[in-house]
Coordinates of C-alpha atoms in Angstrom, one line a residue:
Chain A
M1 CA -67.6 -6.8 -95.3
R2 CA -70.5 -8.0 -93.4
K3 CA -70.7 -11.8 -92.9
M4 CA -73.5 -13.7 -91.5
K5 CA -73.1 -16.4 -88.8
C6 CA -74.7 -19.8 -88.8
D7 CA -77.4 -18.9 -86.3
Q8 CA -78.3 -15.8 -88.3
V9 CA -78.6 -17.7 -91.5
K10 CA -80.7 -20.5 -89.9
E11 CA -83.0 -17.7 -88.7
L12 CA -83.5 -16.5 -92.1
L13 CA -83.5 -19.8 -93.9
Y14 CA -87.3 -20.3 -94.3
R15 CA -87.9 -16.9 -95.4
F16 CA -85.0 -17.2 -97.9
I17 CA -86.5 -20.3 -99.3
D18 CA -89.8 -18.4 -99.4
G19 CA -88.3 -15.5 -101.4
R20 CA -89.1 -13.1 -98.5
T21 CA -85.5 -11.8 -97.6
T22 CA -84.0 -8.6 -98.8
A23 CA -81.6 -8.6 -101.7
Q24 CA -78.9 -7.7 -99.4
D25 CA -79.6 -10.6 -97.1
N26 CA -79.9 -12.8 -100.0
T27 CA -76.3 -11.9 -101.0
F28 CA -74.9 -12.7 -97.5
I29 CA -76.8 -15.9 -97.1
Q30 CA -75.6 -17.2 -100.4
E31 CA -72.1 -16.5 -99.7
H32 CA -72.5 -18.0 -96.2
L33 CA -74.0 -21.2 -97.8
E34 CA -71.1 -21.3 -100.3
L35 CA -68.7 -21.7 -97.4
C36 CA -70.5 -23.5 -94.6
L37 CA -71.3 -27.2 -95.3
E38 CA -73.5 -27.5 -92.4
C39 CA -75.8 -24.6 -93.2
A40 CA -75.7 -25.8 -96.9
R41 CA -77.0 -29.1 -95.8
E42 CA -79.7 -27.4 -93.6
Y43 CA -80.7 -25.4 -96.7
Q44 CA -81.0 -28.5 -98.9
I45 CA -83.1 -30.4 -96.2
E46 CA -85.4 -27.5 -95.8
R47 CA -85.9 -27.0 -99.4
Q48 CA -86.7 -30.5 -99.8
V49 CA -89.3 -30.4 -97.0
T50 CA -90.9 -27.2 -98.6
E51 CA -91.1 -29.0 -101.9
K52 CA -92.7 -32.1 -100.4
L53 CA -95.2 -30.0 -98.5
A54 CA -96.2 -28.4 -101.8
N55 CA -96.4 -31.8 -103.5
G56 CA -100.2 -32.0 -104.6
S57 CA -100.1 -35.8 -104.5
L58 CA -99.7 -35.7 -100.7
W59 CA -103.1 -34.1 -100.1
E60 CA -106.8 -34.8 -100.5
E61 CA -109.0 -33.9 -103.4
A62 CA -112.5 -32.6 -102.7
P63 CA -114.9 -35.5 -102.6
N64 CA -117.1 -36.1 -105.6
G65 CA -120.4 -34.1 -105.5
L66 CA -119.2 -31.6 -102.9
Y67 CA -119.4 -28.6 -105.2
E68 CA -122.8 -29.6 -106.4
T69 CA -124.0 -30.0 -102.9
V70 CA -122.8 -26.5 -102.0
R71 CA -124.6 -25.2 -105.1
A72 CA -127.8 -26.8 -104.1
R73 CA -127.7 -25.2 -100.7
L74 CA -126.9 -21.8 -102.3
R75 CA -129.9 -22.3 -104.5
T76 CA -132.0 -22.8 -101.5
E77 CA -130.6 -19.7 -99.9
K78 CA -131.3 -17.6 -103.2
V79 CA -134.9 -18.8 -103.3
G80 CA -135.5 -18.1 -99.6
S81 CA -133.8 -14.7 -99.5
R82 CA -135.3 -13.5 -102.8
L83 CA -138.9 -14.4 -101.8
F84 CA -138.5 -13.4 -98.3
R85 CA -137.7 -9.8 -99.4
I86 CA -141.1 -9.7 -101.2
L87 CA -143.2 -11.1 -98.5
P88 CA -145.5 -8.8 -96.8
A89 CA -143.8 -7.2 -94.0
F90 CA -146.2 -8.6 -91.5
F91 CA -144.7 -12.1 -91.9
R92 CA -141.4 -10.7 -90.8
L93 CA -142.6 -8.9 -87.6
P94 CA -143.0 -11.0 -84.6
A95 CA -145.1 -8.4 -83.0
L96 CA -147.8 -9.3 -85.7
A97 CA -147.7 -13.0 -85.3
A98 CA -151.2 -12.8 -84.0
V99 CA -152.4 -11.1 -87.1
T100 CA -150.6 -13.9 -89.0
A101 CA -152.4 -16.5 -87.1
L102 CA -155.9 -14.9 -87.6
L103 CA -155.3 -14.7 -91.3
L104 CA -154.1 -18.2 -91.5
L105 CA -157.3 -19.3 -89.6
A106 CA -159.4 -17.4 -92.1
L107 CA -157.8 -19.5 -94.7
G108 CA -158.9 -22.8 -93.0
V109 CA -155.5 -23.4 -91.6
T110 CA -155.3 -25.0 -88.1
I111 CA -153.3 -23.0 -85.7
Y112 CA -151.3 -24.9 -83.3
R113 CA -151.3 -23.6 -79.7
T114 CA -147.7 -23.3 -78.6
N115 CA -146.0 -21.8 -75.8
G116 CA -142.5 -20.6 -75.4
G117 CA -141.4 -23.8 -73.4
M118 CA -142.4 -26.3 -76.3
T119 CA -139.6 -28.5 -77.2
T120 CA -139.0 -29.3 -80.9
E121 CA -139.9 -32.9 -80.1
G122 CA -143.1 -31.6 -78.6
L123 CA -143.8 -29.5 -81.5
I124 CA -143.2 -32.3 -84.0
A125 CA -145.4 -34.8 -82.1
H126 CA -148.2 -32.1 -81.9
V127 CA -148.1 -31.9 -85.7
V128 CA -148.0 -35.6 -86.4
R129 CA -151.0 -36.2 -83.9
D130 CA -153.0 -33.8 -85.8
H131 CA -152.0 -35.4 -89.0
Q132 CA -153.3 -38.7 -87.7
N133 CA -156.5 -37.1 -86.8
V134 CA -157.2 -35.3 -90.1
S135 CA -155.9 -37.9 -92.5
A136 CA -159.4 -39.4 -92.6
K137 CA -160.7 -36.1 -93.8
G138 CA -158.4 -36.1 -96.9
A139 CA -155.7 -33.8 -95.9
A140 CA -152.2 -35.3 -95.9
F141 CA -150.6 -32.8 -93.6
L142 CA -151.4 -29.6 -92.0
P143 CA -149.1 -26.8 -92.3
V144 CA -147.3 -25.3 -89.5
P145 CA -148.1 -21.7 -89.1
V146 CA -145.4 -19.1 -89.8
S147 CA -145.1 -18.0 -86.3
T148 CA -145.0 -21.7 -84.9
A149 CA -142.3 -22.5 -87.4
K150 CA -140.3 -19.5 -86.5
M151 CA -140.5 -20.4 -82.8
A152 CA -139.3 -23.9 -83.6
M153 CA -136.5 -22.5 -85.7
E154 CA -135.4 -20.2 -82.9
Q155 CA -135.0 -23.3 -80.6
I156 CA -132.7 -24.9 -83.2
A157 CA -129.6 -22.8 -83.8
G158 CA -129.2 -21.8 -87.4
G159 CA -132.8 -22.4 -88.6
R160 CA -134.4 -20.2 -90.9
L161 CA -137.6 -19.7 -92.9
T162 CA -137.7 -21.0 -96.4
V163 CA -140.3 -21.0 -99.3
A164 CA -140.9 -23.3 -102.2
Q165 CA -142.3 -23.0 -105.7
S166 CA -144.7 -25.3 -107.0
P167 CA -144.3 -26.7 -110.5
G168 CA -147.3 -24.6 -111.5
G169 CA -145.4 -21.5 -110.3
E170 CA -147.6 -20.8 -107.4
I171 CA -145.8 -20.1 -104.1
E172 CA -147.1 -20.2 -100.6
V173 CA -145.1 -19.9 -97.4
I174 CA -146.4 -22.0 -94.8
G175 CA -143.4 -22.5 -92.7
G176 CA -140.0 -24.1 -92.7
R177 CA -137.6 -25.3 -90.3
F178 CA -134.4 -27.2 -89.5
C179 CA -134.8 -30.5 -88.0
A180 CA -131.7 -31.7 -86.2
I181 CA -131.0 -35.2 -87.6
G182 CA -128.6 -36.7 -85.1
K183 CA -126.8 -34.1 -83.1
K184 CA -125.1 -31.7 -85.3
A185 CA -126.6 -32.1 -88.9
K186 CA -129.0 -29.5 -89.8
T187 CA -131.3 -30.3 -92.7
P188 CA -133.6 -27.8 -94.1
M189 CA -137.3 -29.1 -94.3
I190 CA -139.8 -27.3 -96.4
V191 CA -143.4 -27.5 -95.6
Y192 CA -145.5 -25.9 -98.4
R193 CA -148.9 -26.0 -99.9
V194 CA -149.4 -26.1 -103.6
A195 CA -152.5 -24.3 -104.9
G196 CA -154.9 -25.7 -102.3
Q197 CA -153.6 -29.3 -102.8
D198 CA -152.1 -31.2 -99.9
V199 CA -148.9 -30.1 -98.6
S200 CA -145.6 -31.8 -98.9
L201 CA -142.6 -32.1 -96.8
H202 CA -139.2 -32.4 -98.6
L203 CA -135.7 -32.7 -97.8
F204 CA -133.1 -31.8 -100.5
P205 CA -131.3 -35.1 -100.5
E206 CA -128.0 -33.5 -101.3
T207 CA -128.1 -31.7 -98.0
V208 CA -128.7 -34.9 -96.1
R209 CA -125.4 -35.9 -94.4
G210 CA -124.7 -39.1 -92.6
L211 CA -127.2 -41.0 -94.9
K212 CA -125.0 -44.2 -94.7
N213 CA -125.2 -44.4 -91.0
W214 CA -129.1 -44.5 -90.9
E215 CA -131.0 -47.8 -90.5
K216 CA -132.7 -48.8 -93.8
V217 CA -136.4 -50.0 -93.6
S218 CA -138.9 -51.1 -96.1
T219 CA -142.2 -49.2 -96.2
P220 CA -145.2 -49.8 -98.5
V221 CA -144.3 -46.9 -100.5
G222 CA -140.6 -47.6 -100.9
P223 CA -137.2 -47.8 -99.3
G224 CA -136.9 -45.6 -96.1
Y225 CA -134.3 -44.5 -93.4
M226 CA -134.8 -44.4 -89.8
V227 CA -132.8 -41.7 -88.1
P228 CA -132.6 -40.4 -84.7
V229 CA -133.9 -37.0 -84.0
G230 CA -132.7 -34.7 -81.4
Q231 CA -131.3 -36.2 -78.1
K232 CA -134.4 -37.8 -76.5
G233 CA -134.8 -41.0 -78.5
A234 CA -137.3 -39.7 -81.0
K235 CA -137.0 -41.2 -84.5
A236 CA -137.7 -39.9 -88.0
L237 CA -138.7 -41.7 -91.0
L238 CA -137.6 -40.6 -94.5
V239 CA -139.0 -42.2 -97.5
E240 CA -137.5 -42.1 -100.9
R241 CA -139.8 -40.9 -103.6
D242 CA -139.1 -39.3 -107.0
G243 CA -135.5 -38.5 -106.1
A244 CA -136.4 -36.7 -102.9
L245 CA -136.6 -37.7 -99.4
S246 CA -140.1 -37.2 -97.8
L247 CA -139.7 -36.7 -94.0
L248 CA -141.7 -37.6 -91.3
V249 CA -140.8 -36.6 -87.8
S250 CA -142.4 -38.2 -84.9
E251 CA -142.2 -39.9 -81.5
L252 CA -144.4 -42.7 -82.7
P253 CA -143.1 -46.3 -82.5
E254 CA -141.4 -47.6 -85.7
D255 CA -144.4 -49.7 -87.0
K256 CA -146.8 -46.8 -86.7
L257 CA -144.3 -44.4 -88.4
I258 CA -144.1 -46.7 -91.4
H259 CA -147.9 -47.0 -91.5
L260 CA -148.0 -43.2 -91.3
A261 CA -145.5 -43.0 -94.3
S262 CA -147.9 -44.9 -96.4
V263 CA -150.8 -42.6 -95.5
L264 CA -148.9 -39.4 -96.1
V265 CA -147.2 -40.3 -99.3
K266 CA -150.3 -41.5 -101.0
K267 CA -151.9 -38.3 -100.2
V268 CA -149.2 -36.0 -101.6
Chain B
M1 CA -121.5 -2.5 -107.8
L2 CA -122.7 -5.8 -109.5
E3 CA -126.3 -6.6 -110.1
P4 CA -127.5 -9.5 -107.7
A5 CA -127.7 -12.1 -110.6
R6 CA -124.2 -11.3 -111.8
K7 CA -122.9 -11.3 -108.3
E8 CA -124.2 -14.9 -107.7
E9 CA -122.6 -16.0 -110.9
R10 CA -119.1 -14.4 -110.0
F11 CA -119.5 -16.1 -106.5
E12 CA -119.8 -19.6 -108.1
E13 CA -117.0 -18.8 -110.5
Q14 CA -114.7 -17.9 -107.8
L15 CA -115.9 -20.9 -105.6
G16 CA -115.5 -23.6 -108.2
P17 CA -111.6 -23.8 -108.4
L18 CA -111.3 -23.4 -104.8
M19 CA -113.3 -26.5 -103.5
G20 CA -110.1 -28.7 -103.1
L21 CA -108.5 -26.0 -101.1
L22 CA -111.5 -25.4 -99.0
Y23 CA -112.0 -29.2 -98.4
R24 CA -108.3 -29.8 -97.4
Y25 CA -108.3 -26.8 -95.1
A26 CA -111.5 -28.1 -93.5
L27 CA -109.9 -31.4 -92.9
R28 CA -107.0 -29.7 -91.2
L29 CA -109.5 -27.9 -88.9
T30 CA -112.0 -30.6 -88.2
R31 CA -109.8 -33.7 -88.6
N32 CA -112.6 -35.8 -90.1
A33 CA -114.2 -36.1 -93.5
D34 CA -117.7 -35.6 -92.4
G35 CA -117.0 -32.7 -90.4
A36 CA -114.9 -31.2 -93.2
R37 CA -117.7 -31.6 -95.8
D38 CA -120.2 -29.9 -93.2
L39 CA -117.8 -27.1 -92.7
V40 CA -117.2 -26.5 -96.3
Q41 CA -120.9 -26.1 -96.9
D42 CA -121.6 -23.9 -93.9
A43 CA -118.6 -21.7 -94.8
C44 CA -119.8 -21.4 -98.4
L45 CA -123.2 -20.5 -97.4
K46 CA -122.0 -17.8 -94.8
A47 CA -119.6 -16.3 -97.5
Y48 CA -122.6 -16.1 -100.0
Q49 CA -124.7 -14.3 -97.4
R50 CA -121.8 -11.8 -96.7
L51 CA -120.8 -11.3 -100.3
G52 CA -121.5 -7.7 -100.0
Q53 CA -118.6 -7.3 -97.5
L54 CA -116.0 -8.4 -100.1
K55 CA -114.5 -5.3 -101.6
E56 CA -111.7 -6.8 -103.9
V57 CA -112.5 -10.0 -105.8
E58 CA -108.7 -10.6 -105.7
K59 CA -109.0 -11.3 -102.1
F60 CA -111.7 -13.9 -102.3
R61 CA -109.5 -16.9 -101.4
P62 CA -108.2 -15.6 -98.1
W63 CA -111.5 -14.0 -97.4
I64 CA -113.5 -17.2 -97.7
L65 CA -110.8 -19.0 -95.7
K66 CA -111.1 -16.6 -93.0
I67 CA -114.9 -17.2 -92.9
M68 CA -114.4 -21.0 -92.8
Y69 CA -112.0 -20.4 -89.7
T70 CA -114.3 -18.4 -87.8
T71 CA -117.3 -20.6 -88.5
F72 CA -115.2 -23.6 -87.4
A73 CA -114.3 -21.6 -84.2
D74 CA -117.8 -20.6 -83.5
Q75 CA -119.1 -24.3 -83.9
R76 CA -116.3 -25.6 -81.7
R77 CA -117.3 -23.2 -79.0
K78 CA -120.9 -24.3 -79.2
F79 CA -120.0 -28.0 -79.3
S80 CA -117.7 -27.7 -76.2
K81 CA -120.8 -26.6 -74.4
Q82 CA -123.1 -29.4 -75.7
V83 CA -121.0 -32.6 -75.5
D84 CA -123.4 -35.4 -75.4
K85 CA -121.8 -38.7 -74.9
T86 CA -124.9 -40.6 -76.1
S87 CA -125.1 -38.7 -79.4
L88 CA -125.4 -41.0 -82.4
D89 CA -124.1 -38.4 -84.8
E90 CA -120.3 -38.5 -84.4
S91 CA -119.6 -36.6 -87.8
F92 CA -118.5 -33.5 -86.1
V93 CA -116.5 -34.6 -83.0
P94 CA -113.2 -32.7 -83.0
G95 CA -110.4 -34.0 -81.3
S96 CA -107.8 -36.8 -81.7
R97 CA -110.0 -39.9 -81.6
E98 CA -111.2 -39.6 -85.3
L99 CA -107.7 -38.8 -86.3
K100 CA -106.3 -41.8 -84.5
E101 CA -109.0 -44.0 -86.3
E102 CA -107.9 -42.5 -89.7
R103 CA -104.3 -43.2 -88.9
M104 CA -105.2 -46.8 -87.9
E105 CA -106.9 -47.3 -91.2
A106 CA -103.9 -45.7 -93.0
V107 CA -101.5 -48.1 -91.5
A108 CA -103.6 -51.1 -92.1
N109 CA -103.4 -50.1 -95.8
P110 CA -100.1 -51.5 -97.4
E111 CA -99.8 -48.6 -100.0
D112 CA -100.3 -46.1 -97.2
E113 CA -97.7 -47.8 -95.1
M114 CA -95.2 -47.3 -98.0
L115 CA -96.2 -43.8 -98.2
R116 CA -95.6 -43.2 -94.6
R117 CA -92.2 -44.6 -94.8
E118 CA -91.3 -42.1 -97.5
L119 CA -90.5 -38.6 -96.8
G120 CA -93.9 -37.2 -98.1
G121 CA -95.7 -39.4 -95.9
K122 CA -93.7 -38.6 -92.9
I123 CA -94.1 -34.9 -93.6
K124 CA -97.9 -35.3 -93.8
E125 CA -98.0 -37.2 -90.5
A126 CA -95.6 -34.6 -88.9
L127 CA -97.8 -31.7 -90.1
E128 CA -101.0 -33.3 -88.7
G129 CA -99.2 -33.6 -85.3
L130 CA -98.4 -30.0 -85.1
P131 CA -100.5 -27.7 -82.7
E132 CA -103.2 -25.8 -84.6
E133 CA -101.6 -22.6 -84.4
Y134 CA -98.7 -23.8 -86.4
R135 CA -100.3 -26.5 -88.5
L136 CA -102.8 -24.0 -90.2
P137 CA -100.2 -21.5 -91.3
V138 CA -97.8 -24.0 -92.4
F139 CA -100.4 -25.8 -94.3
L140 CA -101.8 -22.7 -95.9
A141 CA -98.5 -21.2 -96.9
Y142 CA -96.5 -24.2 -98.1
S143 CA -99.0 -26.8 -99.2
E144 CA -101.6 -24.4 -100.6
G145 CA -99.1 -21.6 -101.8
L146 CA -100.7 -18.7 -100.0
S147 CA -98.7 -15.6 -99.5
Y148 CA -97.9 -14.4 -96.1
E149 CA -100.4 -11.7 -96.4
E150 CA -103.1 -14.0 -97.5
V151 CA -102.3 -16.3 -94.7
A152 CA -102.6 -13.3 -92.4
T153 CA -106.1 -12.4 -93.8
A154 CA -107.1 -16.1 -93.5
L155 CA -106.1 -16.5 -89.9
D156 CA -107.0 -12.9 -89.0
C157 CA -103.7 -12.0 -87.5
P158 CA -100.8 -9.8 -88.3
V159 CA -98.1 -10.7 -91.0
G160 CA -95.4 -10.6 -88.3
T161 CA -97.4 -13.3 -86.4
V162 CA -97.8 -15.4 -89.5
M163 CA -94.0 -15.2 -90.1
S164 CA -93.1 -16.1 -86.5
R165 CA -95.7 -19.1 -86.5
L166 CA -94.2 -20.3 -89.8
Y167 CA -90.7 -20.1 -88.4
R168 CA -91.8 -22.0 -85.2
G169 CA -94.0 -24.4 -87.2
R170 CA -91.3 -25.4 -89.5
K171 CA -88.8 -25.9 -86.6
L172 CA -91.3 -28.1 -84.9
L173 CA -91.9 -30.0 -88.1
R174 CA -88.3 -30.6 -88.6
E175 CA -88.0 -31.8 -84.9
K176 CA -90.9 -34.3 -85.6
L177 CA -89.3 -35.4 -88.8
E178 CA -86.0 -36.2 -86.9
T179 CA -87.8 -38.6 -84.6
Y180 CA -88.6 -40.6 -87.5
G181 CA -85.0 -41.3 -88.1
P182 CA -81.8 -39.7 -89.6
F183 CA -82.9 -37.4 -92.4
S184 CA -81.8 -38.9 -95.7
Q185 CA -82.1 -37.1 -99.0

């Protein structure tokens, strides 16, 4: 009758514990364990280790709110993908970006001249400078054209175009982008116009990570956070308002950023 | 073929019960809490985008684990090209530094110190010290209860490879445990 040696049993021990040995091998292994004290001890120890590994109290639970955060990101994805499908095709063809620009111009939207080499920080500074210039005219913020937003997003890995729906149900795609907060976090930023009113920038607060590491500041319109943007020392200001974080991204000095926040938020 | 709305519901139904597993697996990959949270979100989003590729709902669990693993591998490749020592965002720094900091915090906590001395604590520490190619299959198979086949799907390798890694991983685990002192039951 076949008998197993110790080294054969030890080789199969884990699979025996896992229930992955054949019925025949099970018989030989069990016979051996009844006769060999050393292998029997090994079996007991390995069984104990297996049970401890499976002990749920050793391991971490998902942090509170993680599932809700994931669902919030999925909702953003669902809105974006559904509406993107129904957008006119010319929004999606890079070759027709010029047509897009002309149409936006006809709607009274400022077109930003950009070239392929414009950095994220340069684009942001461009937008903010224009905002300063037009704020006196009553516009809170000027939208980023679709083509420009797309170019900015291509410079940031993982960026995508998103849309938003106003409380009144009207939707207009202006642009969207990911802005790198810090080095690796990617936060969707939506820029949209609501039925001819001033545009708004919003972050979904549940997508903002690293919040606790940011410097808190006081602004005329509420608490805010100063965060580094990109890798060249630019800073962004986020202001809390109605449960959302309104984002300003700029290379301006801190005191001018805070002033800009007060101008922007009042207009929105 | 499910209608889009129904498919989304089914996706969230499948996802909910797996959040603990996804987070724990992400911790084993990234070795830090912030990185794990980011990875879970990124992987779930990718899984949602690729939902059409999933043919059998019964394989959702290993399928999404595989997406998480490949997402992490892609991010790690990109990160290794973009190391910036002046970065202020350290929530996604793979490597041993974060793990050492976590361990230091654990030792400073008396309750954790007790746990460390107990077998369970020793096992957890020994597992964390395994090389990734053994740590991941041992964790998935023994701590999370995946079958060999599910582990193979999650790690995108043959079942035979899983079995040999489990064998080698368990041996290494045992060797590490022995260094903590004689094994007492």
